[in-house]
C-alpha cells in the first residue's frame, strides 16, 4: 500500500480506503463488516469513511462495533463522519439536518457515540448549505477542532466557489480552513476533479478523498447484460442510480473499456480504480464492497497503477471521449 499526504496537511492516507455507503447494515452484516474491514486494514488501508445518513445512523454503529472489537491502535487508522442529511429519514425536524452550528455540533456528538471513538479524524460537511452563513459553518468547525472532537474538517460535493469562500472566511477570522474535499470521481464522472476543483487544489492545498470509483458497480461491467439480483442497481430506491448509469452511450463505453482491460490482462474494476489514482490531486480513492472477493479484486488496482503508461491512458481517453481512432471493436 502506498500513502499520500492529504493535500498540504500533515495527515497521511492510504491511496485506497474503505467506505460503508449502501453496504453496511443494508447488504453487509456485522460478521462481514468485520471481515472486510479486517482485510482492508491488514492490506494497509488506514482510512474508513462514514456519515450520519448512511443506513440512517446504523452504518456508523456497525463500524463502531467493528472498531471496538478489533481494538486496533487508535493512532493507526483514520475515521470520518459527515453531517448534513440527518439520520431520521423523512422524520427530520428543523435543525436536525443542514450545516447550522446546532446540527453540525449535535451530529458530531452523535457520530462519536455511534462510532465509539473520542474524536473524528475527518469531519465533512456532506453538502453545501446555502441557508446557513458560511461564517457560521467555518466557526463551528474551528470550534469542534479546538475542542478536540475533530482533527481535520472538509467539504463534500461543494463548488469551487463555495470552498474558496470558506477559505476567505477562515483567513479573515484566523480560523482553521477545510483541508479536504470529497467529490465523486470515476471514468464516467470527471467534472469536479478535472474541471471545477483543480484551481482550488492549487491555491488551497486541499486533498481529495474521492468516491464511487466504480460508478456504484457499473464500471465493473456486471450490468452489461442484466441487473444481477442483490446488486446495488437492483435495490429498491435506486432508480435514480439506474437512470444515471444504464444509458446506451455509457454502456458502449464500458464494453470498450472491458475489452481494453482484457487485452491488458487485468480486470475492469482494477483498471477503473487504478485510473483514478493516476490523477495526482487524488489523495485516496474510497472503495465499497459487499463481498470479500470484490474487495480483494479491487485491491489489485495497486498493481495496475504501474501499467498505466501514457499510451494506455491515451487509449482510455479515446474510449471515454468516443474517438473513433481508439475504437477497439
Ligand atoms: P463504488 O463505485 O466502487 O461502488 C461499490 C459497489 O460496487 C459495491 O458496494 C458493490 O455493490 C459493487 N462492486 C464493488 N467492487 C466490485 C467488483 N469487483 N465486482 C463487482 N461488483 C463490485 O463505490 P461506492 O459508490 O460504494 O463509494 C465508495 C465510498 O465512497 C462509500 O462507501 C462512501 O464512503 C463514499 N461515498 C461518499 C459520497 C459523498 O457524497 N461524500 C457519496 C457516495 C459514496 P453490489 O455488490 O451491491 O453490486
mmCIF file of N, CA and C in Angstrom, residues 89-179:
data_model
loop_
_atom_site.group_PDB
_atom_site.id
_atom_site.type_symbol
_atom_site.label_atom_id
_atom_site.label_comp_id
_atom_site.label_asym_id
_atom_site.label_seq_id
_atom_site.Cartn_x
_atom_site.Cartn_y
_atom_site.Cartn_z
ATOM 1 N N UNK A 89 -34.335 10.057 8.303
ATOM 2 C CA UNK A 89 -35.108 9.887 7.075
ATOM 3 C C UNK A 89 -36.029 11.073 6.881
ATOM 4 N N UNK A 90 -37.309 10.810 6.626
ATOM 5 C CA UNK A 90 -38.204 11.952 6.396
ATOM 6 C C UNK A 90 -38.846 12.453 7.693
ATOM 7 N N UNK A 91 -38.324 11.981 8.822
ATOM 8 C CA UNK A 91 -38.906 12.438 10.097
ATOM 9 C C UNK A 91 -38.121 13.602 10.710
ATOM 10 N N UNK A 92 -37.156 14.142 9.938
ATOM 11 C CA UNK A 92 -36.323 15.214 10.492
ATOM 12 C C UNK A 92 -37.139 16.464 10.797
ATOM 13 N N UNK A 93 -36.872 17.028 11.955
ATOM 14 C CA UNK A 93 -37.481 18.306 12.330
ATOM 15 C C UNK A 93 -36.481 19.421 12.004
ATOM 16 N N UNK A 94 -36.924 20.681 12.055
ATOM 17 C CA UNK A 94 -35.970 21.775 11.829
ATOM 18 C C UNK A 94 -34.761 21.610 12.758
ATOM 19 N N UNK A 95 -33.600 21.942 12.248
ATOM 20 C CA UNK A 95 -32.312 21.866 12.974
ATOM 21 C C UNK A 95 -31.742 20.450 13.081
ATOM 22 N N UNK A 96 -32.441 19.462 12.536
ATOM 23 C CA UNK A 96 -31.882 18.098 12.611
ATOM 24 C C UNK A 96 -31.169 17.707 11.315
ATOM 25 N N UNK A 97 -31.058 18.653 10.391
ATOM 26 C CA UNK A 97 -30.282 18.472 9.155
ATOM 27 C C UNK A 97 -29.535 19.786 8.895
ATOM 28 N N UNK A 98 -28.747 19.814 7.821
ATOM 29 C CA UNK A 98 -28.106 21.068 7.397
ATOM 30 C C UNK A 98 -26.792 21.334 8.097
ATOM 31 N N UNK A 99 -26.291 22.554 7.918
ATOM 32 C CA UNK A 99 -24.958 22.891 8.428
ATOM 33 C C UNK A 99 -24.996 23.971 9.506
ATOM 34 N N UNK A 100 -26.119 24.121 10.203
ATOM 35 C CA UNK A 100 -26.156 25.108 11.292
ATOM 36 C C UNK A 100 -25.176 24.690 12.382
ATOM 37 N N UNK A 101 -24.794 25.625 13.245
ATOM 38 C CA UNK A 101 -23.908 25.260 14.367
ATOM 39 C C UNK A 101 -24.570 24.173 15.208
ATOM 40 N N UNK A 102 -25.879 24.297 15.361
ATOM 41 C CA UNK A 102 -26.594 23.309 16.184
ATOM 42 C C UNK A 102 -26.480 21.901 15.569
ATOM 43 N N UNK A 103 -26.805 21.789 14.278
ATOM 44 C CA UNK A 103 -26.762 20.422 13.726
ATOM 45 C C UNK A 103 -25.337 19.885 13.598
ATOM 46 N N UNK A 104 -24.408 20.729 13.136
ATOM 47 C CA UNK A 104 -23.024 20.241 12.997
ATOM 48 C C UNK A 104 -22.494 19.742 14.342
ATOM 49 N N UNK A 105 -22.794 20.471 15.400
ATOM 50 C CA UNK A 105 -22.288 20.097 16.731
ATOM 51 C C UNK A 105 -22.977 18.825 17.222
ATOM 52 N N UNK A 106 -24.308 18.789 17.104
ATOM 53 C CA UNK A 106 -25.028 17.607 17.590
ATOM 54 C C UNK A 106 -24.688 16.362 16.763
ATOM 55 N N UNK A 107 -24.556 16.544 15.447
ATOM 56 C CA UNK A 107 -24.221 15.400 14.589
ATOM 57 C C UNK A 107 -22.832 14.873 14.928
ATOM 58 N N UNK A 108 -21.929 15.771 15.281
ATOM 59 C CA UNK A 108 -20.576 15.345 15.672
ATOM 60 C C UNK A 108 -20.665 14.505 16.947
ATOM 61 N N UNK A 109 -21.398 15.002 17.941
ATOM 62 C CA UNK A 109 -21.533 14.253 19.203
ATOM 63 C C UNK A 109 -22.144 12.873 18.952
ATOM 64 N N UNK A 110 -23.160 12.837 18.080
ATOM 65 C CA UNK A 110 -23.829 11.562 17.807
ATOM 66 C C UNK A 110 -22.894 10.591 17.076
ATOM 67 N N UNK A 111 -22.106 11.133 16.136
ATOM 68 C CA UNK A 111 -21.168 10.267 15.401
ATOM 69 C C UNK A 111 -20.129 9.681 16.355
ATOM 70 N N UNK A 112 -19.647 10.497 17.279
ATOM 71 C CA UNK A 112 -18.656 9.994 18.246
ATOM 72 C C UNK A 112 -19.242 8.851 19.066
ATOM 73 N N UNK A 113 -20.498 9.029 19.438
ATOM 74 C CA UNK A 113 -21.151 7.992 20.235
ATOM 75 C C UNK A 113 -21.344 6.713 19.415
ATOM 76 N N UNK A 114 -21.848 6.892 18.175
ATOM 77 C CA UNK A 114 -22.126 5.700 17.352
ATOM 78 C C UNK A 114 -20.852 4.963 16.970
ATOM 79 N N UNK A 115 -19.806 5.733 16.644
ATOM 80 C CA UNK A 115 -18.545 5.105 16.223
ATOM 81 C C UNK A 115 -17.705 4.652 17.424
ATOM 82 N N UNK A 116 -18.120 5.058 18.609
ATOM 83 C CA UNK A 116 -17.419 4.704 19.852
ATOM 84 C C UNK A 116 -15.959 5.159 19.839
ATOM 85 N N UNK A 117 -15.747 6.394 19.376
ATOM 86 C CA UNK A 117 -14.390 6.965 19.383
ATOM 87 C C UNK A 117 -14.427 8.312 20.117
ATOM 88 N N UNK A 118 -13.241 8.787 20.535
ATOM 89 C CA UNK A 118 -13.185 10.054 21.284
ATOM 90 C C UNK A 118 -13.109 11.260 20.368
ATOM 91 N N UNK A 119 -12.667 11.033 19.133
ATOM 92 C CA UNK A 119 -12.582 12.146 18.173
ATOM 93 C C UNK A 119 -12.734 11.601 16.760
ATOM 94 N N UNK A 120 -13.195 12.452 15.848
ATOM 95 C CA UNK A 120 -13.259 12.110 14.415
ATOM 96 C C UNK A 120 -11.997 12.656 13.788
ATOM 97 N N UNK A 121 -11.315 11.832 12.992
ATOM 98 C CA UNK A 121 -10.119 12.358 12.307
ATOM 99 C C UNK A 121 -10.539 13.346 11.234
ATOM 100 N N UNK A 122 -11.595 12.989 10.510
ATOM 101 C CA UNK A 122 -12.101 13.859 9.439
ATOM 102 C C UNK A 122 -13.594 14.074 9.660
ATOM 103 N N UNK A 123 -14.023 15.316 9.500
ATOM 104 C CA UNK A 123 -15.457 15.615 9.636
ATOM 105 C C UNK A 123 -15.847 16.475 8.435
ATOM 106 N N UNK A 124 -16.770 15.934 7.638
ATOM 107 C CA UNK A 124 -17.135 16.600 6.380
ATOM 108 C C UNK A 124 -18.502 17.279 6.467
ATOM 109 N N UNK A 125 -18.624 18.416 5.802
ATOM 110 C CA UNK A 125 -19.939 18.996 5.519
ATOM 111 C C UNK A 125 -20.402 18.279 4.249
ATOM 112 N N UNK A 126 -21.375 17.398 4.398
ATOM 113 C CA UNK A 126 -21.711 16.429 3.331
ATOM 114 C C UNK A 126 -22.199 17.096 2.051
ATOM 115 N N UNK A 127 -22.792 18.268 2.160
ATOM 116 C CA UNK A 127 -23.184 19.082 1.007
ATOM 117 C C UNK A 127 -23.111 20.545 1.448
ATOM 118 N N UNK A 128 -23.070 21.492 0.507
ATOM 119 C CA UNK A 128 -23.136 22.900 0.921
ATOM 120 C C UNK A 128 -24.542 23.213 1.423
ATOM 121 N N UNK A 129 -24.669 24.215 2.293
ATOM 122 C CA UNK A 129 -25.995 24.605 2.787
ATOM 123 C C UNK A 129 -26.154 26.112 2.595
ATOM 124 N N UNK A 130 -26.793 26.502 1.486
ATOM 125 C CA UNK A 130 -26.902 27.936 1.197
ATOM 126 C C UNK A 130 -27.772 28.690 2.198
ATOM 127 N N UNK A 131 -28.473 27.975 3.094
ATOM 128 C CA UNK A 131 -29.339 28.664 4.068
ATOM 129 C C UNK A 131 -28.578 29.050 5.336
ATOM 130 N N UNK A 132 -27.311 28.653 5.432
ATOM 131 C CA UNK A 132 -26.523 28.967 6.639
ATOM 132 C C UNK A 132 -25.339 29.847 6.238
ATOM 133 N N UNK A 133 -25.098 30.941 6.982
ATOM 134 C CA UNK A 133 -23.941 31.779 6.633
ATOM 135 C C UNK A 133 -22.655 30.964 6.696
ATOM 136 N N UNK A 134 -21.801 31.160 5.712
ATOM 137 C CA UNK A 134 -20.561 30.377 5.670
ATOM 138 C C UNK A 134 -19.702 30.648 6.923
ATOM 139 N N UNK A 135 -19.822 31.882 7.462
ATOM 140 C CA UNK A 135 -19.076 32.213 8.698
ATOM 141 C C UNK A 135 -19.464 31.239 9.826
ATOM 142 N N UNK A 136 -20.761 30.941 9.920
ATOM 143 C CA UNK A 136 -21.237 30.035 10.987
ATOM 144 C C UNK A 136 -20.631 28.634 10.816
ATOM 145 N N UNK A 137 -20.559 28.181 9.569
ATOM 146 C CA UNK A 137 -20.018 26.837 9.302
ATOM 147 C C UNK A 137 -18.532 26.798 9.689
ATOM 148 N N UNK A 138 -17.767 27.780 9.209
ATOM 149 C CA UNK A 138 -16.313 27.752 9.446
ATOM 150 C C UNK A 138 -16.013 27.910 10.943
ATOM 151 N N UNK A 139 -16.731 28.827 11.619
ATOM 152 C CA UNK A 139 -16.535 28.996 13.073
ATOM 153 C C UNK A 139 -16.829 27.691 13.806
ATOM 154 N N UNK A 140 -17.924 27.015 13.414
ATOM 155 C CA UNK A 140 -18.314 25.785 14.116
ATOM 156 C C UNK A 140 -17.244 24.710 13.962
ATOM 157 N N UNK A 141 -16.762 24.545 12.736
ATOM 158 C CA UNK A 141 -15.741 23.517 12.514
ATOM 159 C C UNK A 141 -14.464 23.859 13.283
ATOM 160 N N UNK A 142 -14.126 25.140 13.297
ATOM 161 C CA UNK A 142 -12.938 25.589 14.031
ATOM 162 C C UNK A 142 -13.100 25.260 15.517
ATOM 163 N N UNK A 143 -14.279 25.527 16.052
ATOM 164 C CA UNK A 143 -14.529 25.271 17.486
ATOM 165 C C UNK A 143 -14.435 23.768 17.783
ATOM 166 N N UNK A 144 -15.045 22.943 16.913
ATOM 167 C CA UNK A 144 -15.008 21.484 17.142
ATOM 168 C C UNK A 144 -13.569 20.976 17.136
ATOM 169 N N UNK A 145 -12.756 21.561 16.263
ATOM 170 C CA UNK A 145 -11.339 21.152 16.228
ATOM 171 C C UNK A 145 -10.640 21.606 17.510
ATOM 172 N N UNK A 146 -10.887 22.859 17.917
ATOM 173 C CA UNK A 146 -10.220 23.351 19.145
ATOM 174 C C UNK A 146 -10.695 22.592 20.389
ATOM 175 N N UNK A 147 -11.906 22.047 20.328
ATOM 176 C CA UNK A 147 -12.406 21.243 21.457
ATOM 177 C C UNK A 147 -11.822 19.827 21.441
ATOM 178 N N UNK A 148 -11.116 19.484 20.365
ATOM 179 C CA UNK A 148 -10.502 18.151 20.282
ATOM 180 C C UNK A 148 -11.456 17.069 19.800
ATOM 181 N N UNK A 149 -12.636 17.463 19.329
ATOM 182 C CA UNK A 149 -13.594 16.442 18.875
ATOM 183 C C UNK A 149 -13.355 16.047 17.420
ATOM 184 N N UNK A 150 -12.679 16.916 16.689
ATOM 185 C CA UNK A 150 -12.404 16.705 15.263
ATOM 186 C C UNK A 150 -10.953 17.109 15.025
ATOM 187 N N UNK A 151 -10.262 16.391 14.114
ATOM 188 C CA UNK A 151 -8.869 16.783 13.827
ATOM 189 C C UNK A 151 -8.752 17.619 12.555
ATOM 190 N N UNK A 152 -9.470 17.233 11.509
ATOM 191 C CA UNK A 152 -9.437 17.976 10.231
ATOM 192 C C UNK A 152 -10.876 18.071 9.719
ATOM 193 N N UNK A 153 -11.203 19.188 9.083
ATOM 194 C CA UNK A 153 -12.562 19.234 8.514
ATOM 195 C C UNK A 153 -12.507 19.420 7.007
ATOM 196 N N UNK A 154 -13.584 18.971 6.372
ATOM 197 C CA UNK A 154 -13.618 19.034 4.917
ATOM 198 C C UNK A 154 -15.015 19.290 4.388
ATOM 199 N N UNK A 155 -15.075 19.338 3.078
ATOM 200 C CA UNK A 155 -16.329 19.600 2.372
ATOM 201 C C UNK A 155 -16.600 18.399 1.467
ATOM 202 N N UNK A 156 -17.845 18.216 1.087
ATOM 203 C CA UNK A 156 -18.127 17.144 0.132
ATOM 204 C C UNK A 156 -19.125 17.642 -0.893
ATOM 205 N N UNK A 157 -18.705 17.553 -2.141
ATOM 206 C CA UNK A 157 -19.542 17.977 -3.254
ATOM 207 C C UNK A 157 -19.870 19.459 -3.183
ATOM 208 N N UNK A 158 -18.912 20.247 -2.716
ATOM 209 C CA UNK A 158 -19.063 21.705 -2.734
ATOM 210 C C UNK A 158 -18.492 22.225 -4.052
ATOM 211 N N UNK A 159 -18.992 23.385 -4.495
ATOM 212 C CA UNK A 159 -18.424 24.005 -5.695
ATOM 213 C C UNK A 159 -17.106 24.676 -5.325
ATOM 214 N N UNK A 160 -16.287 24.919 -6.348
ATOM 215 C CA UNK A 160 -15.015 25.617 -6.126
ATOM 216 C C UNK A 160 -15.280 26.962 -5.457
ATOM 217 N N UNK A 161 -16.320 27.652 -5.901
ATOM 218 C CA UNK A 161 -16.634 28.978 -5.348
ATOM 219 C C UNK A 161 -16.962 28.900 -3.863
ATOM 220 N N UNK A 162 -17.770 27.939 -3.461
ATOM 221 C CA UNK A 162 -18.140 27.796 -2.045
ATOM 222 C C UNK A 162 -16.913 27.463 -1.191
ATOM 223 N N UNK A 163 -16.040 26.617 -1.731
ATOM 224 C CA UNK A 163 -14.843 26.240 -0.962
ATOM 225 C C UNK A 163 -13.929 27.460 -0.786
ATOM 226 N N UNK A 164 -13.768 28.229 -1.860
ATOM 227 C CA UNK A 164 -12.896 29.408 -1.774
ATOM 228 C C UNK A 164 -13.460 30.426 -0.786
ATOM 229 N N UNK A 165 -14.787 30.502 -0.712
ATOM 230 C CA UNK A 165 -15.438 31.401 0.233
ATOM 231 C C UNK A 165 -15.142 30.955 1.680
ATOM 232 N N UNK A 166 -15.166 29.657 1.908
ATOM 233 C CA UNK A 166 -14.838 29.140 3.254
ATOM 234 C C UNK A 166 -13.392 29.503 3.607
ATOM 235 N N UNK A 167 -12.504 29.410 2.624
ATOM 236 C CA UNK A 167 -11.101 29.765 2.884
ATOM 237 C C UNK A 167 -10.946 31.262 3.150
ATOM 238 N N UNK A 168 -11.718 32.072 2.429
ATOM 239 C CA UNK A 168 -11.653 33.530 2.651
ATOM 240 C C UNK A 168 -12.061 33.862 4.091
ATOM 241 N N UNK A 169 -13.150 33.226 4.535
ATOM 242 C CA UNK A 169 -13.643 33.472 5.900
ATOM 243 C C UNK A 169 -12.612 32.991 6.924
ATOM 244 N N UNK A 170 -12.041 31.824 6.674
ATOM 245 C CA UNK A 170 -11.042 31.291 7.613
ATOM 246 C C UNK A 170 -9.859 32.260 7.730
ATOM 247 N N UNK A 171 -9.431 32.804 6.568
ATOM 248 C CA UNK A 171 -8.305 33.751 6.592
ATOM 249 C C UNK A 171 -8.688 35.012 7.345
ATOM 250 N N UNK A 172 -9.889 35.521 7.058
ATOM 251 C CA UNK A 172 -10.336 36.790 7.648
ATOM 252 C C UNK A 172 -10.386 36.713 9.178
ATOM 253 N N UNK A 173 -10.865 35.595 9.714
ATOM 254 C CA UNK A 173 -11.038 35.488 11.174
ATOM 255 C C UNK A 173 -9.980 34.596 11.828
ATOM 256 N N UNK A 174 -8.973 34.221 11.046
ATOM 257 C CA UNK A 174 -7.907 33.368 11.592
ATOM 258 C C UNK A 174 -8.440 32.038 12.121
ATOM 259 N N UNK A 175 -9.267 31.406 11.315
ATOM 260 C CA UNK A 175 -9.868 30.131 11.702
ATOM 261 C C UNK A 175 -9.238 29.000 10.883
ATOM 262 N N UNK A 176 -9.491 27.772 11.302
ATOM 263 C CA UNK A 176 -8.930 26.621 10.581
ATOM 264 C C UNK A 176 -9.786 26.340 9.350
ATOM 265 N N UNK A 177 -9.169 26.327 8.158
ATOM 266 C CA UNK A 177 -9.953 26.132 6.925
ATOM 267 C C UNK A 177 -10.194 24.649 6.631
ATOM 268 N N UNK A 178 -11.101 24.362 5.701
ATOM 269 C CA UNK A 178 -11.255 22.965 5.276
ATOM 270 C C UNK A 178 -9.975 22.520 4.564
ATOM 271 N N UNK A 179 -9.561 21.272 4.803
ATOM 272 C CA UNK A 179 -8.310 20.809 4.185
ATOM 273 C C UNK A 179 -8.536 19.648 3.228
#
